[in-house]
PDB file of C-alpha atoms and ligand atoms in Angstrom:
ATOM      1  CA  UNK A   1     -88.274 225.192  83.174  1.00 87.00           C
ATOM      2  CA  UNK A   2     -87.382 221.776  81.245  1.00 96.00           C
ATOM      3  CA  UNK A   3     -87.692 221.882  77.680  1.00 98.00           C
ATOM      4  CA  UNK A   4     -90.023 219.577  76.199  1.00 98.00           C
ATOM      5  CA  UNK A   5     -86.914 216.955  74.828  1.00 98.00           C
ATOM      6  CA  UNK A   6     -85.234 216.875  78.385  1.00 98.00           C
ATOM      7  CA  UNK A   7     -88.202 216.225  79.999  1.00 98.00           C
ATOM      8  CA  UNK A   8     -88.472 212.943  77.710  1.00 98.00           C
ATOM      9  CA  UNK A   9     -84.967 212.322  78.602  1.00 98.00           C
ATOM     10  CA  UNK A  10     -84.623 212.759  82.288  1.00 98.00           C
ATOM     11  CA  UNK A  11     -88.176 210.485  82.563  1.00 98.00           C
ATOM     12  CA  UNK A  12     -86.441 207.726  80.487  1.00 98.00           C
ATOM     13  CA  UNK A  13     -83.140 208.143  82.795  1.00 98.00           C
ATOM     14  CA  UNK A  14     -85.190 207.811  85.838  1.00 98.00           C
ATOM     15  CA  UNK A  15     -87.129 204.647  84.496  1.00 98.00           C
ATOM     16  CA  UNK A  16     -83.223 202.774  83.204  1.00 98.00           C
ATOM     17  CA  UNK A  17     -82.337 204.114  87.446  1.00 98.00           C
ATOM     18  CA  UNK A  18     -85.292 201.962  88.625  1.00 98.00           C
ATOM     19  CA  UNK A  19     -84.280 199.187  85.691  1.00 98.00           C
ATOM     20  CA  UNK A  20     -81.128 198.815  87.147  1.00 98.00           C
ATOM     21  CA  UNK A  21     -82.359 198.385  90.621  1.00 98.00           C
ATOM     22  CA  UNK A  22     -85.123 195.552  89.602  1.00 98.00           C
ATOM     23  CA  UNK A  23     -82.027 194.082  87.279  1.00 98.00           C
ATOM     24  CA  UNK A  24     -79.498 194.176  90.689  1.00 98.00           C
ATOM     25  CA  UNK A  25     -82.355 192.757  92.856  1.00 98.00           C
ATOM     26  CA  UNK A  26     -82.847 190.217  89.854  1.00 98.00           C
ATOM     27  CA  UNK A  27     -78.607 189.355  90.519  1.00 98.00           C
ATOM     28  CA  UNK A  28     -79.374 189.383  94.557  1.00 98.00           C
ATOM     29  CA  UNK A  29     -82.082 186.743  93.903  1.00 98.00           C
ATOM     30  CA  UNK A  30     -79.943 184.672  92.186  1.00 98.00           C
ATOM     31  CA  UNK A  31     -77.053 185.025  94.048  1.00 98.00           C
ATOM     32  CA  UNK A  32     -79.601 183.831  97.494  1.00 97.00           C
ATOM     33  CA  UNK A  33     -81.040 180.858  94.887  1.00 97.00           C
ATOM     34  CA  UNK A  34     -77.316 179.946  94.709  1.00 96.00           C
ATOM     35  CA  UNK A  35     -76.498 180.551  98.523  1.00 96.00           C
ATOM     36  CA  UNK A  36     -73.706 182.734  98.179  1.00 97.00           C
ATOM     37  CA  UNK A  37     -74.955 185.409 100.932  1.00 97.00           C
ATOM     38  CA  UNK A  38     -72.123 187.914 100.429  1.00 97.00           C
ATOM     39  CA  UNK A  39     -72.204 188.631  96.673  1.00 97.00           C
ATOM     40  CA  UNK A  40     -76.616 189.043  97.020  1.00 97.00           C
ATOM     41  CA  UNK A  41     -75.726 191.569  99.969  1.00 97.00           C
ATOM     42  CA  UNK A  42     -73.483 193.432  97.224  1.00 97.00           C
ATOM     43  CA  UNK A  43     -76.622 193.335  94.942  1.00 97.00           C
ATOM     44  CA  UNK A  44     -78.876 194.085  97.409  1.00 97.00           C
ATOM     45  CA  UNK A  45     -76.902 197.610  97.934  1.00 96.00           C
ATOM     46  CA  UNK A  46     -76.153 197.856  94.643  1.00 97.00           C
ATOM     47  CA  UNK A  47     -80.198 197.946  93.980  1.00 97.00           C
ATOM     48  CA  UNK A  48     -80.633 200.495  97.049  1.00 96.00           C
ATOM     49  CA  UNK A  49     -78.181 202.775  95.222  1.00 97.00           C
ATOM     50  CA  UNK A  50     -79.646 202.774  92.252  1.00 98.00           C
ATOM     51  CA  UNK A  51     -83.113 203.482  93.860  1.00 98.00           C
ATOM     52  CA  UNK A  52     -81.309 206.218  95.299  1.00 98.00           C
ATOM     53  CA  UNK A  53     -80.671 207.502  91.798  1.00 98.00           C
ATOM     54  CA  UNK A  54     -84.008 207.234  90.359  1.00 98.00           C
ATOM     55  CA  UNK A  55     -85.465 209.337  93.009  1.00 98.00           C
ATOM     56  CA  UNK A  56     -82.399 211.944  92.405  1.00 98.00           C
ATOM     57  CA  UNK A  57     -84.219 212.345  88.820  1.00 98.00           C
ATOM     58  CA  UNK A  58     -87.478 211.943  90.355  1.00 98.00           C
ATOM     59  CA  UNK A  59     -87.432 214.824  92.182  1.00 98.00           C
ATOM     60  CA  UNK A  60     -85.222 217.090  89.814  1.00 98.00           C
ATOM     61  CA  UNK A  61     -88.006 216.772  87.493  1.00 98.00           C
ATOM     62  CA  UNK A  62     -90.264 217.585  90.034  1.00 98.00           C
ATOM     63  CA  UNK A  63     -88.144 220.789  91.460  1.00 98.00           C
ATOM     64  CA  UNK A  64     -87.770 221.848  88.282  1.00 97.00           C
ATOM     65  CA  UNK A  65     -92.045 222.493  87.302  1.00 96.00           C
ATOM     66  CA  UNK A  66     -91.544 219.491  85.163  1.00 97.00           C
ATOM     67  CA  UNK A  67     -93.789 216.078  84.896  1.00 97.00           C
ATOM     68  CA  UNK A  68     -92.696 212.716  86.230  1.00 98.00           C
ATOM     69  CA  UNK A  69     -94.138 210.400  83.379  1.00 98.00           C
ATOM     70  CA  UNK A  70     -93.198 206.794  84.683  1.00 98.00           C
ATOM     71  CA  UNK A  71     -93.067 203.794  82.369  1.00 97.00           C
ATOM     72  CA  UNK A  72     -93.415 200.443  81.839  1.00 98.00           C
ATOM     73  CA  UNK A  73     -90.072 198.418  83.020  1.00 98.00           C
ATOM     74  CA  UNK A  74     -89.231 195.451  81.198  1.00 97.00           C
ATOM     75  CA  UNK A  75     -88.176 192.320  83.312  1.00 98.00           C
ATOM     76  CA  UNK A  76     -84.694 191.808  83.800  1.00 98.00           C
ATOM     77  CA  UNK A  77     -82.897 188.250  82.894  1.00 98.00           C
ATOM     78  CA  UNK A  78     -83.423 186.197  85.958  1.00 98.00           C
ATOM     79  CA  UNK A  79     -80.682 183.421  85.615  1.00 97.00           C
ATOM     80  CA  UNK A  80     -76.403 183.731  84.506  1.00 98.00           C
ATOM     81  CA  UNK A  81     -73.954 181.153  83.956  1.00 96.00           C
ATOM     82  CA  UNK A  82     -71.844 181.846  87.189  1.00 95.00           C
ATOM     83  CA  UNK A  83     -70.847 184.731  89.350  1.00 97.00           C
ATOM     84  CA  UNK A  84     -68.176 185.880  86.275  1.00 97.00           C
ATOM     85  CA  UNK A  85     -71.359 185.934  84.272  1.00 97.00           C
ATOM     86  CA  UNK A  86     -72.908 188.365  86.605  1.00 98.00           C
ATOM     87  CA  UNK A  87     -70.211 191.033  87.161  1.00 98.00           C
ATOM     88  CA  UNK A  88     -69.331 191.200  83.400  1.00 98.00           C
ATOM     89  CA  UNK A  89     -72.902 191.631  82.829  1.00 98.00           C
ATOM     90  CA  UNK A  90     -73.004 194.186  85.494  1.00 98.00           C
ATOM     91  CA  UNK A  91     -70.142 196.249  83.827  1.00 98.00           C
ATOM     92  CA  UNK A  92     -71.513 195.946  80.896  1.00 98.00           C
ATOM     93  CA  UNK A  93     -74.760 197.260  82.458  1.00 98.00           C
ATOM     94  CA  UNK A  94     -72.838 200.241  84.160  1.00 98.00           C
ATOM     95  CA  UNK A  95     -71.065 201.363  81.163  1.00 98.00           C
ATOM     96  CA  UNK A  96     -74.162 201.436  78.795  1.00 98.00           C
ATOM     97  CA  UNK A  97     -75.695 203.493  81.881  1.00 98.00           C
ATOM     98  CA  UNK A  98     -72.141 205.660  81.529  1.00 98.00           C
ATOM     99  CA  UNK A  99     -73.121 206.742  78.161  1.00 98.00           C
ATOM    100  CA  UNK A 100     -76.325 207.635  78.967  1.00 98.00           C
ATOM    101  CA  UNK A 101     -75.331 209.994  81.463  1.00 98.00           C
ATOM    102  CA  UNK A 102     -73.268 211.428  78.798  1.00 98.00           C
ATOM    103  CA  UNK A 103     -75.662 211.842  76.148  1.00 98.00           C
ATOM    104  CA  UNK A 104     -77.688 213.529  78.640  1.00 98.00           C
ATOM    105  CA  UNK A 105     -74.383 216.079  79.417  1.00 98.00           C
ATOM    106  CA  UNK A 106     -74.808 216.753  76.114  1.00 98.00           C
ATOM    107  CA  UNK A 107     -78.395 217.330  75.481  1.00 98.00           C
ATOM    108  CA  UNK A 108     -77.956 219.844  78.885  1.00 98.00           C
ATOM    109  CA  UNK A 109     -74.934 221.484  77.448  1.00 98.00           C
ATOM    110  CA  UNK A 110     -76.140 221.728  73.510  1.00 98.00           C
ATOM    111  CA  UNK A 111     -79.545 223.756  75.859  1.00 98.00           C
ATOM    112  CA  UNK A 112     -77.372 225.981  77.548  1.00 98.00           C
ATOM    113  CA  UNK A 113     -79.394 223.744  80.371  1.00 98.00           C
ATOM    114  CA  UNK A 114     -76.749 224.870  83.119  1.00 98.00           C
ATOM    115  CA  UNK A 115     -78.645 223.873  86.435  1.00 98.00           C
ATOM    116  CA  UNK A 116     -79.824 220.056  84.704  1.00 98.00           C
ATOM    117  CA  UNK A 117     -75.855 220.175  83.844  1.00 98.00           C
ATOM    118  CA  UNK A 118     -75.074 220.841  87.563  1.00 98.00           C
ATOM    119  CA  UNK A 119     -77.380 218.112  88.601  1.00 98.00           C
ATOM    120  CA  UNK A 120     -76.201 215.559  86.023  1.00 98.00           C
ATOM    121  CA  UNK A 121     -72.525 216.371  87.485  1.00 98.00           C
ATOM    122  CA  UNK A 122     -73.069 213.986  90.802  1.00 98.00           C
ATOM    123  CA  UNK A 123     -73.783 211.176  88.394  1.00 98.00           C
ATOM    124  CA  UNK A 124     -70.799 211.709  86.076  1.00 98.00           C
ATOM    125  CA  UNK A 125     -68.916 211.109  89.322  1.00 98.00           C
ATOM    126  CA  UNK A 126     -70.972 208.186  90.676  1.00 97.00           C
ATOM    127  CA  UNK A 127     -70.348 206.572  87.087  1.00 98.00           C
ATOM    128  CA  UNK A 128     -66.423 206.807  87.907  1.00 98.00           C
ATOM    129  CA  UNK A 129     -67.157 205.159  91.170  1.00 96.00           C
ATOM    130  CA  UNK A 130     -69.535 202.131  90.000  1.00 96.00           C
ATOM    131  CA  UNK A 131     -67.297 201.488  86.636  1.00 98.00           C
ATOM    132  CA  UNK A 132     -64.784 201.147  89.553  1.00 98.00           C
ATOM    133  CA  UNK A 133     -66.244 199.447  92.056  1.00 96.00           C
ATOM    134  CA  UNK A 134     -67.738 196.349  89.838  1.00 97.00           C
ATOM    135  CA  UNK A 135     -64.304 196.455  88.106  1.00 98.00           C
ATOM    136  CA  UNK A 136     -62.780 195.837  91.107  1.00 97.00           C
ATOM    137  CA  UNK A 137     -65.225 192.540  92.196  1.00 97.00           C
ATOM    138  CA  UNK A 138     -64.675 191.842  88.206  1.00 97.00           C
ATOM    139  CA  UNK A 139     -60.948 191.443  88.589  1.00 97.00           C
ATOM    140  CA  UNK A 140     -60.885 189.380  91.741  1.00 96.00           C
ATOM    141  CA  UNK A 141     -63.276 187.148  90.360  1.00 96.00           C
ATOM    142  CA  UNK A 142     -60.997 186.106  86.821  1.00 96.00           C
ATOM    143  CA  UNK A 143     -58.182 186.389  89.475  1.00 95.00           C
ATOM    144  CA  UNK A 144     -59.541 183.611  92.263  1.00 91.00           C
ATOM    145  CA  UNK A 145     -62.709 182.906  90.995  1.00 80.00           C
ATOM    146  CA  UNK A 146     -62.286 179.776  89.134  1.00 83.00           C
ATOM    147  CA  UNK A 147     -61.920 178.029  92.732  1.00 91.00           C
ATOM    148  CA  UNK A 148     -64.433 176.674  95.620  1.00 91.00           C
ATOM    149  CA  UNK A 149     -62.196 178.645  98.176  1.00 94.00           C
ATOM    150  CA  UNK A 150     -61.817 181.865  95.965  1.00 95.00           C
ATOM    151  CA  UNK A 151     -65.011 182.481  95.495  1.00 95.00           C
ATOM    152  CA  UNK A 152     -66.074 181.914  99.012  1.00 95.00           C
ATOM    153  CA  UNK A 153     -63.014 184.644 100.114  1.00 95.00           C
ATOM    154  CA  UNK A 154     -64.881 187.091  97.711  1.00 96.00           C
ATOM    155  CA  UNK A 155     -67.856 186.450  99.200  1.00 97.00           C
ATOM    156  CA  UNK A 156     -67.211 186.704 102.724  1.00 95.00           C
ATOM    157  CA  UNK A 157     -65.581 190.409 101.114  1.00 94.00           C
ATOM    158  CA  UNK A 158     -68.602 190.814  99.505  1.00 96.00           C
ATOM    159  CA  UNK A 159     -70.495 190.462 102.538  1.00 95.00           C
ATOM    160  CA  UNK A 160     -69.324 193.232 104.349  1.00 92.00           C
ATOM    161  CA  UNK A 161     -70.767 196.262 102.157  1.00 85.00           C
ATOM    162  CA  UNK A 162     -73.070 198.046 104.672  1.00 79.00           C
ATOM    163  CA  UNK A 163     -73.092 202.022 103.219  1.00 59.00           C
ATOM    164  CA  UNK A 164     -74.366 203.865 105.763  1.00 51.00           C
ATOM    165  CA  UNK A 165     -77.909 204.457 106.051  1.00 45.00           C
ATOM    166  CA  UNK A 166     -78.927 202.092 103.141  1.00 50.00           C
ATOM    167  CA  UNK A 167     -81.794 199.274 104.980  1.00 49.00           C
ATOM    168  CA  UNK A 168     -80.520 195.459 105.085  1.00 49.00           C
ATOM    169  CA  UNK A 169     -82.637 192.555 104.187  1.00 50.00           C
ATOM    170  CA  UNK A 170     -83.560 192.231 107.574  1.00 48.00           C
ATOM    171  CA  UNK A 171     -84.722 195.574 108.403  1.00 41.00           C
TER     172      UNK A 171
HETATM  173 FE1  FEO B 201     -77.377 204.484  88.675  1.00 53.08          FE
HETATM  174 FE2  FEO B 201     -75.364 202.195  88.661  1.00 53.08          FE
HETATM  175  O1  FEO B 201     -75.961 203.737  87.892  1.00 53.08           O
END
């Protein structure tokens, strides 16, 4: 059984999960609105994955006899300065969900909460990976970014992210 104060917190984790995905599909709609196809398919995934996550929590809460409480999501910002703009915000917007995780580690660990600590594991890793992964677009883009033909060899890159079973836009 949850405790009452990690029930609060894994409901408010799974509503900033489903934030990030309606502030990725925000990105993806710009990125379309600015015709650079590759870097919206990057958002589009990105927004699957974090979909992905909120349902991880979803049904934790719900394995573990607990209540799903969803809440209200606040609209995301729906316009950046350029595709820099984007990816720092997107760091940004990774790390912040980083330290979440973290605090949540700790609620877990300060409840002697081991199984919510085994289940909060996956996502310390995943927060390696993203930090990683939108560092990675983040550095090509100060790199060759400033240019008409860098930024269309990024997004052809860009383009290519197809995980696995995640839908396209098509499907
Ligand atoms: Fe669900 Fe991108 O963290």
């Amino acid at each position: 059984m949850l405790s009452e104060k990690m029930q609060q917190a894994l409901n408010g984790q799974l509503k900033a999960e489903f934030y990030s995905a309606y502030l990725y599909l925000s990105m993806h709609a710009y990125f379309k609105s600015i015709n650079l196809d590759g870097f919206a398919n990057w958002m589009y995934y990105q927004a699957q994955e974090e979909l992905g996550h909120g349902m991880k929590f979803y049904d934790f809460i719900n394995q573990r006899g607990a209540r799903v409480q969803l809440q209200q999501i606040e609209a995301p910002k729906t316009r950046w300065d350029s595709p820099l703009a984007v990816f720092e915000a997107t760091l940004q917007h990774e790390q912040k969900v980083t330290g979440l995780i973290n605090e949540l580690v700790e609620l877990a660990l300060g409840e002697h909460d081991h199984a919510t600590n085994i289940f909060l594991q996956w996502f310390v890793s995943e927060q390696v990976e993203e930090e990683e992964n939108v560092g990675g677009v983040l550095e090509q883009l100060k790199l060759m970014g400033e240019t008409k033909g860098g930024l269309f060899m990024i997004d052809r890159e860009l383009a290519k992210r197809n995980p696995g079973a995640a839908p396209t836009e098509t499907d």
